[in-house]
Coordinates of C-alpha atoms in Angstrom, one line a residue:
Chain A
M1 CA 17.7 -59.3 58.2
P2 CA 20.0 -57.2 60.4
R3 CA 18.5 -53.9 61.4
P4 CA 21.3 -51.6 59.9
R5 CA 21.0 -53.5 56.6
L6 CA 17.2 -52.9 56.6
K7 CA 17.7 -49.2 57.2
Q8 CA 20.3 -49.0 54.4
M9 CA 17.9 -50.7 52.0
K10 CA 15.1 -48.4 53.0
R11 CA 17.3 -45.4 52.4
R12 CA 18.3 -46.7 49.0
L13 CA 14.6 -47.2 48.1
L14 CA 13.8 -43.7 49.2
D15 CA 16.8 -42.3 47.1
A16 CA 15.6 -44.4 44.1
A17 CA 12.0 -43.0 44.5
R18 CA 13.4 -39.4 44.8
T19 CA 15.6 -40.0 41.7
R20 CA 12.7 -41.4 39.8
R21 CA 10.5 -38.3 40.7
E22 CA 13.3 -36.0 39.7
L23 CA 13.7 -37.9 36.4
E24 CA 10.0 -37.7 35.7
K25 CA 10.0 -33.9 36.5
R26 CA 12.9 -33.5 34.1
I27 CA 11.1 -35.4 31.4
F28 CA 8.0 -33.3 32.0
H29 CA 10.1 -30.1 31.7
L30 CA 11.8 -31.4 28.5
K31 CA 8.3 -32.2 27.1
T32 CA 7.3 -28.6 27.9
L33 CA 10.3 -27.3 26.1
Y34 CA 9.4 -29.4 23.1
D35 CA 5.8 -28.2 23.2
V36 CA 6.8 -24.6 23.6
S37 CA 9.2 -24.7 20.6
R38 CA 6.5 -26.5 18.5
E39 CA 3.5 -24.4 19.5
I40 CA 5.0 -21.0 19.9
G41 CA 7.6 -21.3 17.1
S42 CA 4.8 -21.3 14.5
L43 CA 2.9 -18.3 15.9
I44 CA 3.4 -14.9 14.2
D45 CA 1.7 -12.5 16.6
T46 CA 3.3 -11.4 19.8
Q47 CA 0.1 -11.6 21.9
S48 CA -0.5 -15.2 21.0
I49 CA 3.1 -16.1 21.8
V50 CA 2.9 -14.4 25.2
K51 CA -0.4 -16.1 26.0
N52 CA 0.7 -19.6 25.1
L53 CA 4.0 -19.3 26.8
L54 CA 2.3 -18.2 30.1
M55 CA 0.0 -21.2 29.9
M56 CA 3.0 -23.6 29.5
V57 CA 4.8 -21.9 32.3
V58 CA 2.0 -21.9 34.9
G59 CA 1.1 -25.5 34.0
T60 CA 4.7 -26.7 34.2
L61 CA 5.4 -25.2 37.6
G62 CA 1.9 -25.4 39.0
V63 CA 1.2 -21.7 39.6
E64 CA -2.2 -20.0 39.9
C65 CA -1.1 -16.4 39.4
G66 CA 1.4 -15.4 36.8
L67 CA 2.0 -12.9 34.0
I68 CA 4.2 -12.2 31.1
L69 CA 4.7 -8.6 30.3
L70 CA 6.4 -6.8 27.3
V71 CA 6.9 -3.1 27.6
D72 CA 7.9 -0.5 25.0
V73 CA 10.5 1.1 27.3
R74 CA 10.9 4.2 25.1
E75 CA 7.2 5.1 25.5
N76 CA 6.6 3.4 28.8
R77 CA 3.7 1.5 27.2
I78 CA 2.6 -2.1 27.5
D79 CA 3.3 -3.8 24.1
A80 CA 1.8 -7.2 25.0
M81 CA 0.7 -8.9 28.3
S82 CA -0.9 -12.1 29.4
Q83 CA -1.9 -12.9 32.9
R84 CA -3.7 -15.5 34.9
G85 CA -5.1 -15.3 38.4
F86 CA -4.8 -11.5 39.0
D87 CA -7.7 -9.2 39.7
D88 CA -8.3 -5.7 38.2
A89 CA -6.6 -3.9 41.0
A90 CA -3.4 -5.9 40.3
L91 CA -3.6 -5.1 36.6
A92 CA -4.1 -1.4 37.4
A93 CA -0.9 -1.6 39.5
V94 CA 0.9 -3.1 36.5
S95 CA -0.2 -0.2 34.3
R96 CA 0.9 2.4 36.9
A97 CA 4.3 0.7 37.3
V98 CA 4.9 0.6 33.5
A99 CA 4.0 4.3 33.2
A100 CA 6.6 4.9 36.0
G101 CA 9.4 3.1 34.2
F102 CA 8.9 -0.6 35.0
P103 CA 10.6 -3.0 34.1
V104 CA 13.7 -0.9 33.3
N105 CA 14.0 0.0 37.0
V106 CA 14.2 -3.6 38.1
Q107 CA 17.6 -4.1 39.8
A108 CA 18.3 -7.6 38.8
P109 CA 20.9 -9.4 36.7
I110 CA 20.0 -10.8 33.3
G111 CA 18.6 -14.2 33.9
A112 CA 16.5 -15.6 36.7
S113 CA 16.0 -13.4 39.8
L114 CA 14.5 -14.8 42.9
L115 CA 12.7 -11.8 44.3
S116 CA 13.4 -9.8 47.3
G117 CA 11.3 -6.8 46.5
S118 CA 13.9 -5.1 44.3
D119 CA 11.8 -3.7 41.4
G120 CA 11.8 -0.1 42.6
S121 CA 8.0 0.3 42.1
G122 CA 6.6 -2.1 44.7
L123 CA 4.9 -4.1 41.9
F124 CA 6.5 -7.4 42.8
A125 CA 5.2 -7.0 46.4
S126 CA 1.7 -5.9 45.3
L127 CA 1.4 -8.8 43.0
D128 CA 3.0 -11.2 45.5
L129 CA 5.4 -12.4 42.8
R130 CA 7.9 -15.0 43.9
V131 CA 10.1 -15.0 40.8
W132 CA 10.8 -12.6 37.9
I133 CA 12.6 -13.7 34.8
P134 CA 13.7 -10.7 32.7
I135 CA 13.1 -10.7 29.0
V136 CA 14.9 -8.4 26.6
V137 CA 13.6 -8.7 23.1
S138 CA 15.3 -5.6 21.7
E139 CA 16.6 -2.3 22.9
R140 CA 13.1 -1.0 22.9
L141 CA 11.2 -4.0 24.1
H142 CA 11.8 -5.3 27.7
G143 CA 9.7 -7.4 30.0
G144 CA 9.6 -10.5 32.0
I145 CA 7.9 -13.6 33.3
G146 CA 6.5 -13.1 36.8
L147 CA 5.1 -15.9 38.9
G148 CA 3.3 -16.1 42.2
E149 CA 3.4 -18.9 44.8
K150 CA 3.4 -22.5 43.6
L151 CA 0.3 -24.6 44.3
T152 CA 2.5 -26.9 46.3
G153 CA 3.8 -24.0 48.4
D154 CA 7.3 -25.1 47.6
P155 CA 9.9 -22.4 46.9
Y156 CA 11.3 -21.9 43.4
T157 CA 14.5 -23.8 42.9
S158 CA 17.5 -22.9 40.7
D159 CA 16.3 -25.7 38.4
D160 CA 12.9 -24.0 38.0
C161 CA 14.7 -20.7 37.2
E162 CA 17.0 -22.4 34.7
L163 CA 13.9 -23.9 32.9
L164 CA 12.2 -20.5 33.0
V165 CA 15.2 -18.7 31.5
T166 CA 15.3 -21.4 28.7
L167 CA 11.6 -20.9 28.0
A168 CA 12.1 -17.1 28.0
N169 CA 15.0 -17.3 25.5
Q170 CA 12.8 -19.4 23.2
A171 CA 10.1 -16.9 23.5
V172 CA 12.5 -14.0 22.7
V173 CA 13.4 -15.6 19.4
S174 CA 9.7 -16.2 18.6
I175 CA 8.8 -12.7 19.5
Q176 CA 11.6 -11.2 17.4
N177 CA 10.4 -13.3 14.5
A178 CA 6.8 -12.1 15.1
K179 CA 7.9 -8.5 15.3
A180 CA 9.8 -8.8 12.1
H181 CA 6.7 -10.4 10.5
E182 CA 4.5 -7.6 11.9
E183 CA 6.9 -5.1 10.4
V184 CA 6.8 -6.8 7.0
V185 CA 3.0 -6.9 7.1
R186 CA 2.9 -3.2 8.2
S187 CA 5.3 -2.2 5.4
A188 CA 3.4 -4.2 2.9
D189 CA 0.1 -2.5 4.0
Q190 CA 1.8 0.9 3.8
L191 CA 3.2 0.0 0.4
S192 CA -0.2 -1.2 -0.7
A193 CA -1.8 2.0 0.5
S194 CA 0.8 4.1 -1.2
L195 CA 0.4 2.2 -4.5
R196 CA -3.4 2.8 -4.2
R197 CA -2.8 6.5 -3.6
I198 CA -0.5 6.6 -6.6
Q199 CA -3.1 4.8 -8.7
I200 CA -5.7 7.3 -7.6
L201 CA -3.3 10.2 -8.4
E202 CA -2.4 8.7 -11.8
S203 CA -6.1 8.4 -12.5
V204 CA -6.7 12.0 -11.4
R205 CA -3.7 13.1 -13.5
A206 CA -4.9 11.2 -16.6
N207 CA -8.3 12.9 -16.3
L208 CA -6.9 16.3 -15.5
V209 CA -4.5 16.1 -18.5
K210 CA -7.6 16.3 -20.7
F211 CA -8.3 19.8 -19.3
V212 CA -4.9 21.2 -18.7
P213 CA -2.9 22.9 -21.4
K214 CA 0.3 21.0 -22.5
T215 CA 2.4 24.0 -21.5
V216 CA 1.0 23.9 -17.9
Q217 CA 1.6 20.1 -17.8
T218 CA 5.2 20.6 -18.7
L219 CA 5.7 23.4 -16.2
I220 CA 4.2 21.4 -13.4
E221 CA 6.3 18.3 -14.4
E222 CA 9.5 20.4 -14.4
S223 CA 8.8 21.9 -11.0
P224 CA 6.0 20.1 -9.3
E225 CA 6.4 21.9 -5.9
A226 CA 6.3 25.4 -7.3
P227 CA 5.5 25.5 -11.0
L228 CA 6.4 28.8 -12.8
L229 CA 2.9 29.8 -13.8
D230 CA 3.2 33.5 -13.3
K231 CA 2.7 35.7 -16.3
R232 CA 5.7 36.6 -18.4
E233 CA 6.1 38.3 -21.7
A234 CA 6.9 35.8 -24.5
D235 CA 6.9 35.7 -28.3
V236 CA 4.1 33.5 -29.4
S237 CA 1.8 32.8 -32.3
V238 CA -1.9 32.7 -31.5
L239 CA -4.5 30.9 -33.7
F240 CA -8.2 31.5 -33.5
A241 CA -10.7 29.3 -35.2
D242 CA -14.5 29.4 -35.1
I243 CA -17.4 27.8 -36.9
A244 CA -19.0 30.2 -39.4
G245 CA -22.7 30.5 -38.7
Y246 CA -22.6 28.6 -35.4
A247 CA -25.6 30.5 -33.9
R248 CA -27.7 29.6 -37.0
L249 CA -26.6 26.0 -36.8
S250 CA -27.5 25.8 -33.1
A251 CA -30.9 27.2 -33.7
R252 CA -31.7 24.5 -36.4
M253 CA -30.3 21.4 -34.6
D254 CA -30.8 20.0 -31.2
L255 CA -28.0 20.5 -28.7
E256 CA -26.9 16.9 -28.7
H257 CA -26.3 16.9 -32.4
V258 CA -24.5 20.2 -32.3
N259 CA -22.2 18.8 -29.6
Q260 CA -21.6 15.7 -31.7
L261 CA -20.8 17.8 -34.7
V262 CA -18.3 20.0 -32.7
E263 CA -16.7 16.9 -31.2
V264 CA -16.1 15.3 -34.7
Y265 CA -14.6 18.4 -36.3
F266 CA -12.7 19.6 -33.3
G267 CA -11.3 16.1 -32.7
A268 CA -9.9 16.2 -36.2
F269 CA -8.5 19.7 -35.6
L270 CA -6.8 18.5 -32.4
D271 CA -4.7 16.0 -34.3
E272 CA -3.4 18.8 -36.5
I273 CA -2.8 21.1 -33.6
L274 CA -1.0 18.6 -31.4
K275 CA 1.3 17.2 -34.1
L276 CA 2.5 20.8 -34.6
G277 CA 3.1 21.4 -30.9
G278 CA 0.1 23.7 -30.4
D279 CA -1.5 24.2 -27.0
V280 CA -5.2 24.4 -27.0
N281 CA -5.9 27.2 -24.6
E282 CA -9.6 27.8 -24.8
T283 CA -12.6 26.1 -26.3
A284 CA -15.8 28.1 -26.2
G285 CA -18.7 26.4 -28.0
D286 CA -17.7 27.1 -31.6
G287 CA -14.3 28.4 -31.1
L288 CA -10.7 27.4 -30.4
M289 CA -7.7 29.4 -29.2
V290 CA -4.4 27.8 -29.7
I291 CA -1.0 29.0 -28.6
F292 CA 2.3 28.1 -30.3
R293 CA 5.6 28.6 -28.6
D294 CA 9.1 27.9 -29.7
P295 CA 12.5 29.5 -29.1
D296 CA 12.6 30.2 -32.8
P297 CA 10.0 32.9 -33.6
R298 CA 9.8 31.7 -37.3
R299 CA 9.2 28.2 -36.2
H300 CA 6.1 28.8 -34.0
A301 CA 4.6 31.1 -36.7
M302 CA 5.1 28.4 -39.3
A303 CA 3.6 25.8 -37.0
A304 CA 0.6 28.0 -36.3
V305 CA 0.0 28.6 -40.0
L306 CA 0.4 24.9 -40.8
A307 CA -2.1 24.1 -38.1
A308 CA -4.5 26.7 -39.5
L309 CA -4.2 25.2 -43.0
G310 CA -4.6 21.7 -41.4
I311 CA -7.8 22.8 -39.8
Q312 CA -9.2 24.0 -43.1
R313 CA -8.1 20.7 -44.8
R314 CA -9.7 18.6 -42.1
T315 CA -12.9 20.6 -42.3
R316 CA -13.1 19.8 -46.0
E317 CA -12.4 16.2 -45.4
T318 CA -14.9 15.9 -42.6
N319 CA -17.5 17.7 -44.6
A320 CA -17.1 15.1 -47.3
T321 CA -17.3 12.3 -44.9
L322 CA -20.5 13.6 -43.3
E323 CA -22.2 14.6 -46.6
G324 CA -25.8 13.6 -46.4
F325 CA -25.9 13.5 -42.6
F326 CA -25.0 17.1 -41.7
E327 CA -24.7 20.3 -43.6
P328 CA -21.1 21.2 -44.4
I329 CA -19.5 23.8 -42.1
T330 CA -16.9 26.4 -42.8
M331 CA -14.2 27.7 -40.4
H332 CA -12.9 31.1 -39.8
V333 CA -9.2 30.9 -38.9
G334 CA -6.8 33.7 -38.0
V335 CA -3.2 33.7 -37.0
N336 CA -1.0 36.4 -35.4
S337 CA 2.4 36.4 -33.9
G338 CA 4.1 38.7 -31.4
I339 CA 4.7 39.5 -27.8
A340 CA 2.0 38.4 -25.4
S341 CA 1.6 38.1 -21.7
V342 CA 1.7 34.3 -21.2
G343 CA 1.0 32.6 -17.9
A344 CA -1.7 32.0 -15.3
T345 CA -4.6 34.4 -14.7
K346 CA -6.4 34.2 -11.5
I347 CA -10.2 34.8 -11.6
E348 CA -11.6 35.2 -8.1
G349 CA -15.3 35.0 -7.5
A350 CA -17.6 34.6 -4.5
A351 CA -17.8 30.8 -5.2
G352 CA -14.1 30.3 -5.4
T353 CA -10.9 30.9 -7.4
R354 CA -10.2 29.6 -10.9
W355 CA -6.9 29.8 -12.7
T356 CA -6.5 29.9 -16.4
Y357 CA -3.3 29.6 -18.4
T358 CA -3.5 31.9 -21.4
A359 CA -1.8 34.4 -23.6
S360 CA -3.3 37.9 -23.4
G361 CA -2.7 41.3 -24.9
P362 CA -2.9 42.8 -28.4
T363 CA -1.3 39.9 -30.2
T364 CA -4.1 37.6 -29.0
N365 CA -6.8 40.2 -29.7
I366 CA -5.6 40.7 -33.2
A367 CA -5.6 37.0 -33.9
A368 CA -9.2 36.8 -32.8
R369 CA -10.2 39.8 -35.0
L370 CA -8.3 38.3 -38.1
A371 CA -10.3 35.1 -37.7
A372 CA -13.5 37.1 -37.9
L373 CA -12.3 38.7 -41.2
G374 CA -11.9 35.5 -43.0
E375 CA -14.4 34.1 -45.3
G376 CA -15.2 30.4 -44.7
G377 CA -12.4 28.1 -45.8
S378 CA -9.5 30.6 -45.7
V379 CA -6.8 31.5 -43.3
V380 CA -6.1 35.1 -42.5
I381 CA -2.7 36.1 -41.1
S382 CA -1.2 39.4 -40.0
E383 CA 1.7 41.2 -41.6
E384 CA 3.9 40.0 -38.7
V385 CA 3.2 36.4 -39.5
R386 CA 3.7 36.9 -43.2
A387 CA 7.1 38.5 -42.5
R388 CA 8.1 35.5 -40.4
L389 CA 7.0 33.0 -43.1
G390 CA 9.0 34.6 -45.9
D391 CA 8.0 33.2 -49.2
E392 CA 7.2 29.7 -48.0
F393 CA 3.4 30.2 -48.2
A394 CA 1.5 31.6 -51.2
V395 CA -0.7 34.6 -50.4
E396 CA -4.0 34.6 -52.1
E397 CA -4.9 38.1 -51.3
D398 CA -3.4 41.1 -49.7
M399 CA -6.4 42.4 -47.7
G400 CA -4.7 45.7 -46.9
A401 CA -4.8 47.6 -43.6
Q402 CA -7.8 46.5 -41.6
S403 CA -9.3 48.5 -38.8
L404 CA -10.0 46.0 -36.1
K405 CA -12.2 46.3 -33.0
N406 CA -10.3 47.4 -29.9
V407 CA -7.0 47.6 -31.8
A408 CA -5.5 51.1 -32.0
E409 CA -3.7 50.9 -35.3
P410 CA -4.9 49.3 -38.5
V411 CA -3.4 45.9 -39.2
R412 CA -2.4 44.7 -42.6
A413 CA -3.9 41.3 -43.3
Y414 CA -3.3 38.5 -45.9
R415 CA -5.5 35.7 -47.0
L416 CA -3.6 32.5 -47.6
M417 CA -4.3 29.9 -50.3
A418 CA -5.6 27.2 -48.2
E419 CA -4.7 24.1 -50.3
A420 CA -1.9 24.4 -52.7
R421 CA 1.3 24.9 -50.7
E422 CA 0.7 23.0 -47.5
P423 CA 2.7 19.8 -48.3
A424 CA 5.7 21.7 -49.6
V425 CA 5.7 23.9 -46.5
A426 CA 5.2 21.0 -44.2
K427 CA 8.4 19.5 -45.7
V428 CA 10.3 22.8 -45.1
F429 CA 8.9 22.7 -41.6
V430 CA 10.2 19.2 -41.0
E431 CA 13.5 20.1 -42.4
S432 CA 13.9 23.0 -40.1
R433 CA 14.0 20.8 -37.0
R434 CA 16.3 21.9 -34.3
H435 CA 18.1 18.6 -34.1
P436 CA 19.1 17.1 -37.4
R437 CA 18.0 13.5 -38.1
R438 CA 19.9 10.6 -39.5
P439 CA 18.8 7.1 -40.6
V440 CA 19.3 4.4 -38.0
S441 CA 18.2 0.8 -37.5
W442 CA 17.6 0.3 -33.8
P443 CA 15.4 -2.3 -32.1
V444 CA 12.9 -0.5 -29.8
R445 CA 10.4 -1.9 -27.3
V446 CA 7.5 0.3 -26.3
W447 CA 5.6 -0.2 -23.1
I448 CA 1.9 0.6 -23.0
G449 CA 1.0 0.0 -19.4
E450 CA 2.2 -3.5 -18.6
K451 CA 2.2 -4.6 -22.2
C452 CA 5.3 -4.5 -24.3
F453 CA 5.5 -4.1 -28.1
D454 CA 8.4 -4.5 -30.5
G455 CA 9.3 -1.9 -33.0
H456 CA 12.2 -0.3 -35.0
A457 CA 13.6 3.2 -35.0
V458 CA 14.3 4.2 -38.6
D459 CA 15.7 7.6 -38.0
S460 CA 16.9 9.5 -35.0
S461 CA 18.0 12.9 -33.7
I462 CA 19.6 13.5 -30.4
Y463 CA 16.2 14.0 -28.8
G464 CA 13.9 11.9 -31.0
I465 CA 13.2 8.9 -33.1
C466 CA 10.9 7.9 -35.9
L467 CA 9.4 4.6 -34.8
I468 CA 7.7 1.8 -36.8
T469 CA 5.7 -0.5 -34.5
T470 CA 2.7 -2.7 -34.5
A471 CA 1.4 -0.7 -31.5
R472 CA 0.8 2.4 -33.7
D473 CA -2.9 2.4 -33.2
L474 CA -2.6 2.2 -29.4
L475 CA -0.3 5.2 -29.1
K476 CA -1.7 8.7 -28.5
V477 CA -0.2 12.0 -29.5
G478 CA 0.8 14.0 -26.5
M479 CA 1.2 11.0 -24.2
S480 CA 4.5 9.7 -22.9
Y481 CA 5.6 6.1 -22.9
R482 CA 8.4 4.0 -21.6
V483 CA 10.7 2.8 -24.4
E484 CA 13.8 0.7 -24.5
I485 CA 16.2 1.4 -27.3
S486 CA 19.1 -0.9 -28.3
V487 CA 21.8 1.0 -30.1
G488 CA 24.4 -0.9 -32.1
G489 CA 23.6 -4.3 -30.5
D490 CA 24.2 -2.8 -26.9
S491 CA 21.9 -3.6 -24.0
P492 CA 18.6 -1.7 -24.3
L493 CA 18.5 1.7 -22.5
P494 CA 15.3 3.0 -21.0
Y495 CA 13.8 6.3 -22.0
L496 CA 10.6 8.2 -21.5
A497 CA 9.4 9.4 -24.9
E498 CA 6.4 11.5 -25.9
V499 CA 4.5 10.8 -29.1
R500 CA 4.7 14.0 -31.1
N501 CA 3.0 12.9 -34.2
L502 CA 1.6 9.8 -35.9
S503 CA 1.9 9.5 -39.7
D504 CA 1.9 6.8 -42.3
H505 CA 5.7 7.0 -42.3
G506 CA 6.1 6.3 -38.6
I507 CA 5.6 7.6 -35.1
G508 CA 7.6 10.7 -34.1
M509 CA 8.7 10.3 -30.5
E510 CA 10.6 12.9 -28.5
T511 CA 12.8 11.9 -25.5
K512 CA 13.7 14.1 -22.6
E513 CA 17.1 12.5 -22.2
P514 CA 19.6 12.7 -25.1
L515 CA 19.9 9.6 -27.2
P516 CA 23.3 8.0 -28.0
L517 CA 24.9 8.9 -31.2
G518 CA 25.0 5.3 -32.3
Chain B
M1 CA -0.7 -34.3 16.3
A2 CA -3.6 -33.6 18.6
K3 CA -6.1 -36.5 19.0
G4 CA -9.8 -35.9 18.6
H5 CA -11.0 -33.8 21.6
E6 CA -14.4 -34.4 23.1
V7 CA -15.9 -33.0 26.3
S8 CA -19.4 -33.9 27.6
I9 CA -21.4 -33.4 30.8
R10 CA -23.2 -36.2 32.5
P11 CA -25.2 -35.8 35.8
K12 CA -24.8 -38.4 38.4
G13 CA -27.0 -37.5 41.4
D14 CA -25.8 -34.1 42.7
V15 CA -22.5 -34.5 40.9
A16 CA -21.7 -33.2 37.4
V17 CA -19.4 -35.6 35.7
I18 CA -17.3 -33.9 32.9
D19 CA -16.0 -36.6 30.6
I20 CA -12.8 -35.6 28.8
K21 CA -11.3 -37.5 25.9
G22 CA -8.3 -36.8 23.6
D23 CA -5.5 -34.2 24.1
V24 CA -5.8 -31.6 26.8
T25 CA -3.7 -28.6 25.8
A26 CA -4.0 -24.8 26.0
L27 CA -5.5 -24.8 22.5
T28 CA -8.0 -27.6 23.3
G29 CA -8.8 -26.6 26.8
Q30 CA -11.6 -24.2 25.9
P31 CA -14.4 -26.9 25.8
I32 CA -13.4 -28.0 29.3
E33 CA -13.6 -24.4 30.6
E34 CA -17.0 -24.1 28.8
A35 CA -18.3 -27.3 30.4
Y36 CA -17.2 -26.0 33.8
R37 CA -18.9 -22.7 33.3
Q38 CA -22.1 -24.5 32.3
V39 CA -22.3 -26.7 35.4
T40 CA -21.3 -23.7 37.6
A41 CA -24.1 -21.7 36.1
A42 CA -26.5 -24.6 36.9
G43 CA -25.4 -24.3 40.6
V44 CA -23.6 -27.6 40.7
K45 CA -21.3 -27.8 43.7
K46 CA -19.7 -31.2 43.1
I47 CA -17.8 -31.8 39.9
L48 CA -15.9 -34.9 38.7
L49 CA -13.4 -34.5 36.0
A50 CA -13.3 -38.0 34.3
F51 CA -10.4 -38.4 32.0
A52 CA -10.3 -41.2 29.4
S53 CA -7.5 -43.6 29.8
D54 CA -5.6 -42.5 26.7
C55 CA -5.8 -38.8 27.5
Y56 CA -2.7 -36.8 26.9
I57 CA -2.3 -33.6 29.0
N58 CA 0.5 -31.2 28.5
S59 CA 1.6 -28.2 30.6
G60 CA -0.8 -25.9 28.7
G61 CA -3.7 -28.3 29.6
I62 CA -2.6 -28.4 33.2
A63 CA -2.8 -24.5 33.2
V64 CA -6.4 -24.8 32.0
L65 CA -7.2 -27.3 34.9
I66 CA -5.4 -24.9 37.4
G67 CA -7.6 -22.1 36.2
I68 CA -10.7 -24.3 36.8
L69 CA -9.6 -25.4 40.2
A70 CA -8.8 -21.8 41.2
E71 CA -12.3 -20.8 40.2
S72 CA -13.9 -23.7 42.0
K73 CA -12.0 -22.8 45.2
K74 CA -13.5 -19.3 45.0
T75 CA -17.1 -20.6 44.4
G76 CA -16.8 -23.3 47.1
Q77 CA -17.2 -26.2 44.7
S78 CA -15.6 -29.7 45.3
V79 CA -13.7 -31.2 42.5
R80 CA -12.4 -34.7 42.1
M81 CA -10.5 -36.3 39.2
T82 CA -10.3 -39.9 37.9
G83 CA -9.2 -41.9 35.0
L84 CA -5.6 -40.6 34.9
S85 CA -2.7 -42.8 34.1
A86 CA 0.0 -43.3 36.7
H87 CA 2.3 -41.0 34.9
F88 CA -0.2 -38.1 34.9
Q89 CA -1.1 -38.8 38.5
K90 CA 2.5 -38.2 39.4
I91 CA 2.7 -35.0 37.3
F92 CA -0.5 -33.7 38.8
A93 CA 0.9 -34.3 42.3
M94 CA 4.2 -32.7 41.4
V95 CA 2.6 -29.5 40.2
G96 CA 0.2 -29.4 43.2
L97 CA -3.1 -30.0 41.5
T98 CA -4.0 -32.9 43.8
K99 CA -3.9 -30.6 46.7
Y100 CA -7.1 -29.0 45.4
A101 CA -8.7 -31.9 43.5
P102 CA -7.9 -35.4 44.8
I103 CA -7.5 -38.2 42.3
R104 CA -9.5 -41.3 42.8
P105 CA -8.9 -44.7 41.1
S106 CA -12.4 -45.0 39.7
E107 CA -15.5 -43.1 39.0
D108 CA -17.4 -44.9 41.8
A109 CA -14.7 -44.2 44.3
A110 CA -14.7 -40.6 43.3
L111 CA -18.4 -40.3 43.6
A112 CA -18.3 -42.0 47.0
D113 CA -15.7 -39.5 48.1
F114 CA -17.9 -36.3 47.8

């Protein structure tokens, strides 16, 4: 074979071998791109993405030393980093450079940068980096892929840089997804913690409600940041009730039985008090102090007297129920109306400060003294109360002017008939509602926690309904519930409604928002 | 899908043969690193990485091997490799691995080369 032809064939063979090597390299790079998209795309934390990407990069290009760095450039803080082949001194240099503003101060175009010591911090030189591929994940998160010398000693080619940029772009998408996932997880954790705090607060509130007067609850709900608890003069009716002969009872029974007895009776009294809007202010062993407020002075006086009569009625009923188990008890009950200083009283002691919400002054004092005047089973009212009631209640006895302890002037007192007129007066009381009621027929749904119960409103005022529902036994007087009311076939509207009373005729619920006229 | 990965150590005179089967990736490279640490701790200076014929090695796996070779260079250990397909022999040469750990056609040839 002629010599020139032989040379030509040899050159062609060498070209073919070079082309084959290049092809194999390209296939290897393509395989790396495939592996990166498969392995990194499924990762959801930034550090794992960065670590796996670096492994792929150094393996593909045959590099001993390399790092991938992500920096929070607002705080000059390393967000994520993975490195191979560097010693502690090199890593300390990275930390110093980041604190000084790296990589924002890298003077390089977006994309591959073959290095010539242009990072402004000397980091590239100290790490002996040969290539730096900038990464911009977001406005806040910048970084890059930095690689040292190849094992082969060959320089980085534009093909190498093109591959690195493609890998970096894939990583950016994965990191953005991971950051979004981290944000979702963080938000979910915060939400979960907030819900837990709300649950704790609700639990605390539910327990505190048992101890906090209704008036105070309302004041705090109206103005949670700065409730208006300071004392103000207000027209109120005050009811005092105590067990006659409590000291003798306590001496004859053990403490546990006395407490049981008080709980049974006072539990029954509470139903009467709450349904008439009374606010139990104090309980002290055998006694109760209840405050009634209403813009209409006649109305709160009437409510207080009805509650007093209710207490006597419930005493008789409970005595009958417990006959044979306990000796019957009798209650002293007194009611007075007038101006009192109503609000919070601060009691400061060495061990701390306690606040009480009460009504103080002569009106309260007289009510307490009137209760003491009563014989068991009766209700004693002041002249002021009687004047407000008009002729609605039958007076059993005009007790005349009574000199009461710590009260300057004698007070004229009356003993009420405890049984005869109560139902009639109660009717009058109901009829004197501020908002007139009218019959309706509205489907209502009541939510008790997560459970929903169907019901029917049979009458309505602008701020209340009378509800018939199967959930009657689950509802509690004084508690608020979420209700949905459908008026005239319209979509149900949500309301928060408080149970004001439970009776055989229905459940009285009061809404804060006005109801439709229907 | 990664194939079953298995790494074992077998002494052959003063050489520790590390047998590697299955896929070698960044995720499955840890047992190889662990085997290398074990033989290094035992003071072995001659190591043969013996790959099974069906081994698949990706760039992450190559990174693991680069890490081992970089460490062996520092500790003065000699490393040889065998069992690699022609394709991976080319890849290893391309990324410069063969510069630090020559590839031999058979285990006997590799052992004779130390």
